[in-house]
mmCIF file of C-alpha atoms in Angstrom:
data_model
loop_
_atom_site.group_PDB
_atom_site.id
_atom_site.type_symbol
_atom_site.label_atom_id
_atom_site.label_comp_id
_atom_site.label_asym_id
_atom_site.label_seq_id
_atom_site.Cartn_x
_atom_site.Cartn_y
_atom_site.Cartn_z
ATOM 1 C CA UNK A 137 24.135 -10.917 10.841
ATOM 2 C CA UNK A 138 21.280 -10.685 8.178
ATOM 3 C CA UNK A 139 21.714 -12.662 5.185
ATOM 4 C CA UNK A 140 22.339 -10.898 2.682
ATOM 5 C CA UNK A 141 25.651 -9.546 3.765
ATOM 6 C CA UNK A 142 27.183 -12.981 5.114
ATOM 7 C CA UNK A 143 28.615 -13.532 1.703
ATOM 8 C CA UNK A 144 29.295 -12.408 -1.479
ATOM 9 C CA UNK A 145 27.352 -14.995 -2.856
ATOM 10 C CA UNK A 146 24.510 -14.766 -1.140
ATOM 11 C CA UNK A 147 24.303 -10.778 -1.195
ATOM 12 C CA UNK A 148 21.252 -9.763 -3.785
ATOM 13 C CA UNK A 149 22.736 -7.803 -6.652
ATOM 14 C CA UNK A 150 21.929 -4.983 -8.214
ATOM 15 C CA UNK A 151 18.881 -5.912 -9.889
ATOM 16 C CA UNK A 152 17.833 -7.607 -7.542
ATOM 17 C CA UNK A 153 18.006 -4.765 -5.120
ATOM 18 C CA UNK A 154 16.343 -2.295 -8.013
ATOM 19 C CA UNK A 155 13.105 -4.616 -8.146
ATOM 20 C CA UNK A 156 12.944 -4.071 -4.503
ATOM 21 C CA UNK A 157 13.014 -0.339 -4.581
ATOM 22 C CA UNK A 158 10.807 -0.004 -7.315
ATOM 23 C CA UNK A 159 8.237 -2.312 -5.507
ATOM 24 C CA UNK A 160 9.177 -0.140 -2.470
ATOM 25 C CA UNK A 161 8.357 3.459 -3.902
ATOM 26 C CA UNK A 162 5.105 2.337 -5.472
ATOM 27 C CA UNK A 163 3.816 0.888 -1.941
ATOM 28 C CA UNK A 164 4.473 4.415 -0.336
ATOM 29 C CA UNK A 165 2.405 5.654 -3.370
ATOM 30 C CA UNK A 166 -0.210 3.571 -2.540
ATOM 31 C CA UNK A 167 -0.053 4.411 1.079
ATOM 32 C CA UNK A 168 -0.147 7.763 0.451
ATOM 33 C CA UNK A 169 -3.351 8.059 -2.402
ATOM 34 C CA UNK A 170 -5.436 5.483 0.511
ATOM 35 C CA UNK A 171 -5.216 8.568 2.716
ATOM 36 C CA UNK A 172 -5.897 10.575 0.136
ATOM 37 C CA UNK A 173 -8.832 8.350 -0.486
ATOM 38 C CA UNK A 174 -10.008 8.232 2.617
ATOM 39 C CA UNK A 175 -10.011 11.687 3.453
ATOM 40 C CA UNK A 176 -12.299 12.480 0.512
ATOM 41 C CA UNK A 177 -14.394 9.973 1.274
ATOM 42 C CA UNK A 178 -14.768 11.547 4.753
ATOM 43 C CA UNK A 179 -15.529 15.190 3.078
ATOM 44 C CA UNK A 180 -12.129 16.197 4.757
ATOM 45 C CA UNK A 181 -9.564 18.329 3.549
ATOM 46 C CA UNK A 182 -6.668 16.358 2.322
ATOM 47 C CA UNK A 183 -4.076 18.116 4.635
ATOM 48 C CA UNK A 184 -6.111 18.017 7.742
ATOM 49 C CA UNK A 185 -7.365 14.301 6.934
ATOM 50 C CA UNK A 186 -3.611 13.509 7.564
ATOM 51 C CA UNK A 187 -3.576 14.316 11.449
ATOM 52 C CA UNK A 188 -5.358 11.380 11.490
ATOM 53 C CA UNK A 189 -4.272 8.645 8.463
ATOM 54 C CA UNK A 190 -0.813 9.360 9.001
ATOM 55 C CA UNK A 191 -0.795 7.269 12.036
ATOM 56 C CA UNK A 192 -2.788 4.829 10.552
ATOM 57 C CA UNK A 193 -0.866 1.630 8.472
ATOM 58 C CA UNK A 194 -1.761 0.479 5.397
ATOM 59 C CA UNK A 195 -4.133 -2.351 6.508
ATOM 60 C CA UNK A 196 -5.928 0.241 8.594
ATOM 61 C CA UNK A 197 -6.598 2.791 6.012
ATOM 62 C CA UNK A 198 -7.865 -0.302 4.000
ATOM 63 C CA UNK A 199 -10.550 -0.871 6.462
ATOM 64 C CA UNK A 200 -11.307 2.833 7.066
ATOM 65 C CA UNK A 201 -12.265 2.820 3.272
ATOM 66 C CA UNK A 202 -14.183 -0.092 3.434
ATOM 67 C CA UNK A 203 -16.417 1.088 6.260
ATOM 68 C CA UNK A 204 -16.606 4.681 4.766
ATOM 69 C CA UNK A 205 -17.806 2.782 1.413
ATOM 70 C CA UNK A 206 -20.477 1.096 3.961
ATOM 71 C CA UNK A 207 -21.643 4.110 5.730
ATOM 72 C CA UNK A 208 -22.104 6.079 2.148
ATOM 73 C CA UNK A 209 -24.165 3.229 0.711
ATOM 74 C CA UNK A 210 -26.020 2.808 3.702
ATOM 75 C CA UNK A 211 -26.671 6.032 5.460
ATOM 76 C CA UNK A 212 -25.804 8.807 2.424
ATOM 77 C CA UNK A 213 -27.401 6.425 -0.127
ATOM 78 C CA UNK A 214 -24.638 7.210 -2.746
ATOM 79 C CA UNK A 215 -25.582 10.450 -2.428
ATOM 80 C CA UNK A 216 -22.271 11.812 -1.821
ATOM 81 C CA UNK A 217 -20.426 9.362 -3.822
ATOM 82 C CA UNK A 218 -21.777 7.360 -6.517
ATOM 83 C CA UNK A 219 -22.850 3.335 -6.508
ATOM 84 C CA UNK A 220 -20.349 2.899 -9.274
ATOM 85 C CA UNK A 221 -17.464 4.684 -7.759
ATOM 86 C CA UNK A 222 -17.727 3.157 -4.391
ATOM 87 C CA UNK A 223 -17.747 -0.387 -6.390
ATOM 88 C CA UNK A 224 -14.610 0.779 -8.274
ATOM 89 C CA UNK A 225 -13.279 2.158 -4.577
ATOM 90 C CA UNK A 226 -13.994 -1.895 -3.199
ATOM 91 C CA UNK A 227 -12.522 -3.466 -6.527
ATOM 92 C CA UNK A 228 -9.130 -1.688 -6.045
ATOM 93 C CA UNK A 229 -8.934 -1.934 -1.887
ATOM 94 C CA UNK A 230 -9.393 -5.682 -2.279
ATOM 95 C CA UNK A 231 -6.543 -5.847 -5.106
ATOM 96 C CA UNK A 232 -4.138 -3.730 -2.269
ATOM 97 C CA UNK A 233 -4.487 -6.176 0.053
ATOM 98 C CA UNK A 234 -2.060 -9.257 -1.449
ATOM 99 C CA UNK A 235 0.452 -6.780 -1.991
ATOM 100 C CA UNK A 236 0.646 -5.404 1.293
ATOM 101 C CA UNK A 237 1.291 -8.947 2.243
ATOM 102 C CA UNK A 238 4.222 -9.087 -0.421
ATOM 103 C CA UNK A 239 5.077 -5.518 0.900
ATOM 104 C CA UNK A 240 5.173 -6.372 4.812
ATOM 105 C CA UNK A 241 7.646 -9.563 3.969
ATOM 106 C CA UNK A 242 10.194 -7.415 2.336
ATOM 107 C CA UNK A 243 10.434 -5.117 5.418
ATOM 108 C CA UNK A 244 9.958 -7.902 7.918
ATOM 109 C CA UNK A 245 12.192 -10.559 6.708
ATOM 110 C CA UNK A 246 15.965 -10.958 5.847
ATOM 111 C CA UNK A 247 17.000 -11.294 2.276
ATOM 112 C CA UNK A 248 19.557 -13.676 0.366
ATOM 113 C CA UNK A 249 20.167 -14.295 -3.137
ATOM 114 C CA UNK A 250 19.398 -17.737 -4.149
ATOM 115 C CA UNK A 251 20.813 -17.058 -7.691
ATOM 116 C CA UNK A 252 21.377 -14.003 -10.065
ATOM 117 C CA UNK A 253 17.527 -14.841 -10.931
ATOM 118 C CA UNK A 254 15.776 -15.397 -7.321
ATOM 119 C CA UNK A 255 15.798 -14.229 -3.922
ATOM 120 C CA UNK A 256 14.889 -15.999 -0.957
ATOM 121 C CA UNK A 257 13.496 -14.493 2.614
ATOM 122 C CA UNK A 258 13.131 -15.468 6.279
ATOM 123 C CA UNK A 259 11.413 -14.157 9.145
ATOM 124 C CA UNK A 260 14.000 -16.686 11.503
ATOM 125 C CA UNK A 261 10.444 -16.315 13.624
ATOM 126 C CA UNK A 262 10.819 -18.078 16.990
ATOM 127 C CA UNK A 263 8.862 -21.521 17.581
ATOM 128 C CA UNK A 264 8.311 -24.708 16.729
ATOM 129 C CA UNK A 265 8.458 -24.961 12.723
ATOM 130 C CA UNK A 266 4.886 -26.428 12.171
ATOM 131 C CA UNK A 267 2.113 -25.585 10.233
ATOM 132 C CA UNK A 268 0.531 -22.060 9.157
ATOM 133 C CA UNK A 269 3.109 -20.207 11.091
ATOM 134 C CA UNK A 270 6.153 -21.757 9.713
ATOM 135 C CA UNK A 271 4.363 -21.714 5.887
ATOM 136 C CA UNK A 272 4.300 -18.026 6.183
ATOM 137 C CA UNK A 273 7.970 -17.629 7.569
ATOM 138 C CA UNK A 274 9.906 -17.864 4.574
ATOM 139 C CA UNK A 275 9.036 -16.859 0.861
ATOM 140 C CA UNK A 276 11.030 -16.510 -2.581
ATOM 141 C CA UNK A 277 10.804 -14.337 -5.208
ATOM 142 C CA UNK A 278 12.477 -15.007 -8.996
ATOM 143 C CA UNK A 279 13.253 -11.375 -10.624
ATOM 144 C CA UNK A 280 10.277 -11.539 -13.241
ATOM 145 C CA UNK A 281 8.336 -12.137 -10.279
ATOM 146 C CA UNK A 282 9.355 -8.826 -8.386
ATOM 147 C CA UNK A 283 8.672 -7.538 -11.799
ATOM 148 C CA UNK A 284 5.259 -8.427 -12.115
ATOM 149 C CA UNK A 285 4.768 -7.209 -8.430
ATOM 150 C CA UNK A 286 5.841 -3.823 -8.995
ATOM 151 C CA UNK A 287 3.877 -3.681 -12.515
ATOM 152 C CA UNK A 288 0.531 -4.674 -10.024
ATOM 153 C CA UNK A 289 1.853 -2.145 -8.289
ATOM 154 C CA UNK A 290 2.142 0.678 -10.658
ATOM 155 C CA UNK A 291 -1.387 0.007 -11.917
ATOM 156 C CA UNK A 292 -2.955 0.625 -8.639
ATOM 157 C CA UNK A 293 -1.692 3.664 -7.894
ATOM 158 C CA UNK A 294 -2.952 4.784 -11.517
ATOM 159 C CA UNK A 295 -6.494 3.808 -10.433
ATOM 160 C CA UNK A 296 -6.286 5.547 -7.454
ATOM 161 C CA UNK A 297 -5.245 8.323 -8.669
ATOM 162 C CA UNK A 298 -8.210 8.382 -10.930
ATOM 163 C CA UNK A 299 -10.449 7.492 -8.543
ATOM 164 C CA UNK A 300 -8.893 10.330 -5.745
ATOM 165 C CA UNK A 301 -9.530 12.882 -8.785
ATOM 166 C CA UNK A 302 -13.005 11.555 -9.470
ATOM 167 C CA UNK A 303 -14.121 11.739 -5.840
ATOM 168 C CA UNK A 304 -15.419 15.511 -4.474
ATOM 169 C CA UNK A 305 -12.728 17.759 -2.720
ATOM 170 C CA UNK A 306 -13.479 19.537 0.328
ATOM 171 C CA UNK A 307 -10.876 22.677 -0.625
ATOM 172 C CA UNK A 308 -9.241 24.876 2.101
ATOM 173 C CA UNK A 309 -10.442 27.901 0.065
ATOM 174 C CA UNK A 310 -12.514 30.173 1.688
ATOM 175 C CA UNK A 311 -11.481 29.126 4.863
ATOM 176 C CA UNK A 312 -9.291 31.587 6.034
ATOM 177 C CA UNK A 313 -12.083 33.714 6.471
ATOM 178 C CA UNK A 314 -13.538 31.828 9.529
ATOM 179 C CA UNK A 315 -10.060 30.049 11.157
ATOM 180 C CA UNK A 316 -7.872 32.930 9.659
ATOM 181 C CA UNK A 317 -4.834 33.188 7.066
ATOM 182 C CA UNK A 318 -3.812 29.974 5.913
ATOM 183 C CA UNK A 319 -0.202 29.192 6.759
ATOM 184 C CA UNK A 320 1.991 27.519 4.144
#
């Protein structure tokens, strides 16, 4: 039975269980703008760019960026996207990336409250309970701490936003013309 409904006590509360789902929506957020990203960086329209990033995970789309961000300094030059917007690009990927890790623990692990003011989680992983493996199988979190997470949080999806509007569109108009009427 998972933790957090063996007892009364040990069931997260309300806030604890807001500062989840806060944390929560702005990951999806972020998961959504880094195929956003990525599909402009590829010159590909948003919509179609999803065929393929919507089967991609988080960590994946990360990468993708990263070598797009290569390939246009290397090959295009920064012709097609500036120096200073591919740094900004790099910058924001790299400040994803301990988040997803906070991210993947809240959907991976079981949840109990240690008090009204922290949370406690375990992967009950398999194994003998040594060394990097075991370190990484249980975690807490105090409320201000989930707090802080989802106010990282919130701030990235800001910059990519910016950054998504910044970066050239390849638009579906004018299209129809060649594929035919655009279906909505």
């Amino acid at each position: 039975m998972p933790l957090n409904h063996s007892s009364q006590y040990a069931e997260l509360t309300n806030e604890h269980f807001q500062a989840i789902g806060k944390l929560t929506v702005e990951w999806s957020n972020i998961e959504f703008l880094l195929g956003v990203l990525l599909s402009r960086l590829l010159v590909t329209p948003d919509f179609l760019a999803r065929t393929y990033t919507d089967r991609m995970s988080g960590a994946a789309r990360q990468d993708a960026i990263s070598e797009a961000c290569k390939i246009h300094s290397y090959r295009y030059g920064y012709k097609l996207v500036g120096q200073e917007q591919i740094k900004k690009i790099l910058e924001i990927n790299n400040k994803i990336t301990p988040l997803r890790a906070a991210r993947n623990k809240f959907a991976h692990f079981f949840w109990s409250r240690s008090s009204d003011e922290e949370i406690f989680g375990t992967n009950f992983s398999g194994g003998v309970p040594v060394g990097n493996k075991y370190k990484k199988s249980f975690v807490s979190f105090t409320v201000a701490e989930l707090e802080e997470l989802h106010k990282k949080a919130y701030e990235i999806v800001d910059v990519l936003s910016d950054l998504t509007q910044n970066l050239p569109e390849m638009k579906e108009d004018g299209l129809d013309s060649k594929i035919g009427p655009l279906r909505e």
